[in-house]
Short mmCIF file of C-alpha atoms in Angstrom, two decimals:
data_model
loop_
_atom_site.label_atom_id
_atom_site.label_comp_id
_atom_site.label_asym_id
_atom_site.label_seq_id
_atom_site.Cartn_x
_atom_site.Cartn_y
_atom_site.Cartn_z
CA MET A 2 120.94 128.66 75.66
CA ASN A 3 120.64 130.87 72.32
CA ARG A 4 116.76 130.80 72.74
CA LEU A 5 116.94 131.90 76.30
CA ARG A 6 119.23 134.79 75.44
CA ALA A 7 116.71 135.88 72.57
CA LEU A 8 113.81 135.63 74.94
CA LEU A 9 115.46 137.77 77.53
CA PHE A 10 116.36 140.30 74.92
CA ALA A 11 112.67 140.30 73.89
CA ILE A 12 111.42 140.79 77.43
CA GLY A 13 113.75 143.77 77.88
CA ALA A 14 112.61 145.48 74.64
CA ALA A 15 109.17 145.05 75.61
CA GLY A 16 109.63 146.35 79.03
CA PHE A 17 111.27 149.52 77.60
CA ALA A 18 108.42 149.93 75.19
CA LEU A 19 105.87 149.39 77.87
CA SER A 20 107.87 151.83 80.19
CA SER A 21 108.36 154.61 77.67
CA PRO A 22 105.66 157.11 78.92
CA PHE A 23 107.46 157.08 82.58
CA LEU A 24 110.66 157.50 80.98
CA LEU A 25 109.71 160.32 78.57
CA ARG A 26 108.11 161.97 81.57
CA THR A 27 111.18 161.64 83.66
CA MET A 28 113.44 163.11 80.77
CA GLU A 29 110.91 166.00 80.63
CA GLU A 30 111.22 166.79 84.34
CA ALA A 31 114.98 166.80 84.03
CA ARG A 32 115.06 169.78 81.85
CA LEU A 33 118.13 168.75 80.04
CA PRO A 34 119.27 170.84 76.89
CA PHE A 35 118.15 167.98 74.57
CA PRO A 36 114.79 167.06 73.02
CA PRO A 37 113.24 164.32 75.60
CA ALA A 38 112.25 162.25 72.52
CA ALA A 39 115.76 162.19 71.28
CA LEU A 40 116.84 161.21 75.00
CA LEU A 41 114.62 158.41 75.04
CA ALA A 42 115.87 156.98 71.67
CA LEU A 43 119.29 157.30 72.96
CA GLN A 44 118.40 155.34 76.02
CA LEU A 45 116.72 152.82 74.18
CA VAL A 46 119.71 152.06 72.01
CA GLN A 47 121.95 152.00 75.07
CA SER A 48 119.44 150.04 77.06
CA LEU A 49 119.00 147.28 74.60
CA ALA A 50 122.81 146.94 73.92
CA LEU A 51 123.42 146.47 77.59
CA VAL A 52 120.65 143.91 77.73
CA ALA A 53 122.10 142.07 74.94
CA VAL A 54 125.55 141.75 76.71
CA ALA A 55 123.86 141.11 80.03
CA ALA A 56 121.35 138.29 78.49
CA TRP A 57 124.41 136.62 76.73
CA GLY A 58 126.72 136.81 79.84
CA GLY A 59 124.18 135.74 82.48
CA ALA A 60 123.21 132.73 80.38
CA ARG A 61 126.69 131.56 79.81
CA LEU A 62 127.65 131.84 83.71
CA CYS A 63 124.42 131.35 85.73
CA GLY A 64 124.61 127.62 85.66
CA SER A 65 128.06 127.82 87.08
CA VAL A 66 126.94 129.21 90.18
CA GLY A 67 123.62 127.60 90.67
CA LEU A 68 121.47 130.47 89.38
CA ASP A 69 118.92 130.38 86.70
CA ALA A 70 115.64 131.68 85.17
CA PRO A 71 113.72 128.36 85.53
CA TRP A 72 110.47 129.51 84.07
CA LEU A 73 111.80 131.48 81.11
CA ARG A 74 114.20 128.56 80.32
CA ALA A 75 111.36 126.24 80.20
CA ILE A 76 109.68 128.42 77.60
CA ALA A 77 112.75 129.10 75.68
CA GLU A 78 113.35 125.21 75.60
CA LYS A 79 109.53 124.25 75.08
CA ARG A 80 109.32 122.04 78.22
CA PRO A 81 107.04 122.22 81.19
CA GLY A 82 108.24 124.57 83.67
CA PRO A 83 108.63 124.00 87.80
CA PRO A 84 105.44 123.32 89.65
CA GLU A 85 105.60 126.07 92.14
CA LEU A 86 104.67 129.00 89.78
CA ALA A 87 101.73 130.36 92.07
CA GLY A 88 104.00 130.26 95.24
CA MET A 89 106.59 131.97 93.61
CA VAL A 90 104.30 134.79 92.19
CA ILE A 91 102.82 135.36 95.56
CA GLU A 92 106.39 135.50 97.41
CA ALA A 93 107.81 137.83 94.93
CA LEU A 94 104.94 140.10 95.22
CA ALA A 95 104.94 140.01 98.70
CA ALA A 96 108.76 140.59 99.23
CA GLY A 97 108.70 143.36 96.61
CA SER A 98 105.87 145.15 98.40
CA ILE A 99 107.32 144.91 101.78
CA ALA A 100 110.87 145.88 100.47
CA ALA A 101 109.25 148.98 98.72
CA VAL A 102 107.82 150.15 102.14
CA ALA A 103 110.98 149.56 103.75
CA ALA A 104 112.78 151.61 101.22
CA ARG A 105 110.32 154.37 101.56
CA GLY A 106 111.09 154.73 105.10
CA ILE A 107 114.69 155.08 104.49
CA VAL A 108 114.44 157.71 101.67
CA PRO A 109 113.00 161.07 103.10
CA LEU A 110 110.05 162.70 101.02
CA SER A 111 112.32 165.57 100.41
CA VAL A 112 114.50 163.43 98.32
CA TRP A 113 112.24 160.72 97.19
CA LYS A 114 109.52 162.16 94.79
CA PRO A 115 107.28 160.26 92.29
CA VAL A 116 107.17 161.66 88.84
CA GLU A 117 104.59 164.38 88.37
CA ALA A 118 102.17 162.38 85.91
CA GLY A 119 99.17 160.39 86.06
CA PHE A 120 98.81 157.16 87.98
CA TRP A 121 99.28 154.70 84.96
CA THR A 122 102.23 156.89 83.58
CA ARG A 123 104.03 156.69 86.95
CA VAL A 124 103.37 152.88 87.32
CA SER A 125 104.31 152.03 83.83
CA GLY A 126 107.81 152.28 85.13
CA ALA A 127 107.61 149.16 86.75
CA PHE A 128 107.89 147.53 83.31
CA TYR A 129 111.68 148.95 82.95
CA GLY A 130 112.55 148.15 86.46
CA GLY A 131 111.16 144.76 86.38
CA THR A 132 112.84 143.58 83.02
CA VAL A 133 115.71 145.79 82.01
CA GLU A 134 117.07 146.57 85.18
CA GLU A 135 116.71 143.06 86.43
CA ILE A 136 118.34 141.67 83.32
CA LEU A 137 121.36 143.93 83.72
CA LEU A 138 121.72 144.02 87.62
CA ARG A 139 120.86 140.56 88.68
CA TRP A 140 121.05 138.55 85.62
CA GLY A 141 124.17 140.22 84.30
CA LEU A 142 126.24 141.87 87.21
CA LEU A 143 125.29 139.82 90.18
CA THR A 144 126.00 136.55 88.30
CA ALA A 145 129.14 137.95 86.93
CA LEU A 146 130.27 139.24 90.37
CA MET A 147 129.54 135.77 91.90
CA VAL A 148 131.76 133.92 89.32
CA LEU A 149 134.45 136.53 89.81
CA LEU A 150 134.69 136.16 93.54
CA ARG A 151 134.43 132.40 93.71
CA ARG A 152 137.39 132.35 91.03
CA ALA A 153 139.27 135.02 93.26
CA ALA A 154 138.76 132.49 96.12
CA GLY A 155 140.39 129.84 94.46
CA GLY A 156 137.49 128.01 92.65
CA ALA A 157 136.93 128.00 88.88
CA GLY A 158 132.87 127.81 89.40
CA PHE A 159 130.83 124.74 89.68
CA ALA A 160 130.74 121.97 87.25
CA GLY A 161 126.89 121.59 87.43
CA ASP A 162 124.36 123.20 85.39
CA GLY A 163 122.89 125.31 88.33
CA ARG A 164 119.50 123.53 87.93
CA SER A 165 120.54 120.39 89.74
CA PRO A 166 119.83 119.95 93.44
CA GLN A 167 123.67 119.99 94.07
CA GLY A 168 123.68 123.35 92.04
CA ALA A 169 120.91 124.84 94.06
CA ALA A 170 122.68 123.95 97.35
CA LEU A 171 126.00 125.31 96.30
CA ALA A 172 124.42 128.63 95.37
CA GLY A 173 123.98 129.27 99.14
CA GLY A 174 127.81 129.05 99.71
CA ASP A 175 130.38 131.63 99.70
CA GLY A 176 130.23 134.25 97.11
CA PHE A 177 126.65 134.90 96.84
CA TRP A 178 126.11 137.60 99.58
CA PRO A 179 129.11 139.80 98.86
CA ALA A 180 127.98 139.75 95.22
CA ASN A 181 124.29 140.56 96.11
CA LEU A 182 125.66 143.35 97.99
CA GLY A 183 127.91 144.70 95.46
CA ALA A 184 124.98 144.45 92.76
CA ALA A 185 122.65 146.36 95.20
CA LEU A 186 125.16 148.91 95.94
CA VAL A 187 125.44 149.48 92.10
CA PHE A 188 121.90 149.56 91.90
CA GLY A 189 121.37 152.33 94.48
CA ALA A 190 124.23 154.31 93.00
CA LEU A 191 122.36 154.32 89.54
CA HIS A 192 119.27 155.92 91.32
CA LEU A 193 121.36 159.21 92.54
CA PRO A 194 120.05 161.18 89.58
CA VAL A 195 116.70 161.23 91.74
CA LEU A 196 118.37 164.05 93.86
CA ARG A 197 118.68 166.31 90.79
CA LEU A 198 115.02 165.60 90.03
CA SER A 199 113.91 166.32 93.49
CA GLY A 200 115.87 169.50 93.85
CA ALA A 201 117.21 168.28 96.98
CA PRO A 202 120.81 168.84 97.82
CA ALA A 203 123.30 166.19 97.39
CA THR A 204 124.45 165.96 101.15
CA ALA A 205 126.02 162.88 102.31
CA ALA A 206 122.93 161.90 104.10
CA ALA A 207 120.89 162.29 100.88
CA VAL A 208 123.14 160.18 99.13
CA ALA A 209 123.34 157.53 101.80
CA ALA A 210 119.70 157.48 101.86
CA VAL A 211 119.11 156.97 98.22
CA ILE A 212 121.91 154.23 98.01
CA GLY A 213 120.65 152.61 101.28
CA GLY A 214 116.87 152.52 100.11
CA ASN A 215 117.57 151.36 96.85
CA GLY A 216 120.32 148.84 98.29
CA VAL A 217 117.51 147.38 100.46
CA LEU A 218 115.43 146.80 97.07
CA GLY A 219 118.36 145.32 95.38
CA MET A 220 119.30 142.94 98.09
CA THR A 221 115.64 141.79 98.21
CA PHE A 222 115.51 141.04 94.57
CA GLY A 223 119.06 139.25 94.64
CA TRP A 224 117.87 137.10 97.25
CA LEU A 225 114.68 136.20 95.04
CA TYR A 226 116.85 135.52 92.28
CA ARG A 227 118.76 132.92 94.26
CA ARG A 228 115.88 131.52 96.02
CA ARG A 229 113.25 131.32 93.27
CA GLY A 230 114.91 132.38 89.96
CA LEU A 231 115.27 135.69 87.83
CA GLU A 232 111.33 135.67 87.45
CA ALA A 233 110.84 136.16 91.09
CA ALA A 234 113.20 139.08 91.00
CA MET A 235 111.40 140.66 87.98
CA LEU A 236 107.89 140.39 89.64
CA ALA A 237 109.38 141.76 93.06
CA HIS A 238 111.10 144.65 91.18
CA GLY A 239 107.82 145.48 89.47
CA ALA A 240 105.65 145.32 92.51
CA ALA A 241 107.96 147.42 94.07
CA ASP A 242 107.96 150.24 91.63
CA VAL A 243 104.10 150.14 91.61
CA TRP A 244 104.01 151.01 95.28
CA LEU A 245 106.91 153.44 95.17
CA GLN A 246 105.46 155.51 92.12
CA GLY A 247 101.78 154.79 92.25
CA LEU A 248 100.25 153.25 95.24
CA LEU A 249 102.21 154.94 98.15
CA PRO A 250 101.95 158.35 96.63
CA ALA A 251 98.33 157.83 96.56
CA LEU A 252 97.83 156.47 99.97
CA LEU A 253 100.05 159.34 101.58
CA ALA A 254 98.67 162.19 99.60
#
């Protein structure tokens, strides 16, 4: 388990580093009264601290509710992973792409605007979304919410390790969808600063569109987390960000 936590932390750190061109450009566009490089350094410290907590908590709790990161766990434990890797990748990329188009249809162009930068700078943000945000929102938050909801309903969690057929079946029971919705709404709310970047007024409709559009994405990633594992949610999130920041702006220009 300690190796899995360390691997997730390393993935989060690498994702932050690879997305730094996008993050730095976002901070430059925000025009805050602080140097963008200093803000990026502050976000790095904050993000890695939260990733460390989420990696620890998710690894501790996921097995009790039938959730897992099966391929990453196999790497951490130096054993063969599940055999359905190609199918998982295809499903995750397809689901992320479809969800991105749906989210773009919910959020109006006046609110949703890609960062003003080159194509590769824009799509580099996919590394942050696919690693840091998924470790925090799905591996950490969704898992914790699911445990809390089940315990509130009178159960103390499951005795299985979450990697058995029984654990997988239990994951579809009470608790997952409310937890998935809760994590998705938090995910949507965390994207509200996009209103400031776009210059659009923060009307009730605009706020609802941002939360709703990103909520659709979050629900999709959570569904994949349960269905295929954290890796599928990561890949789907990365694919969605590539569409939203890179491909759709190019196609709609």
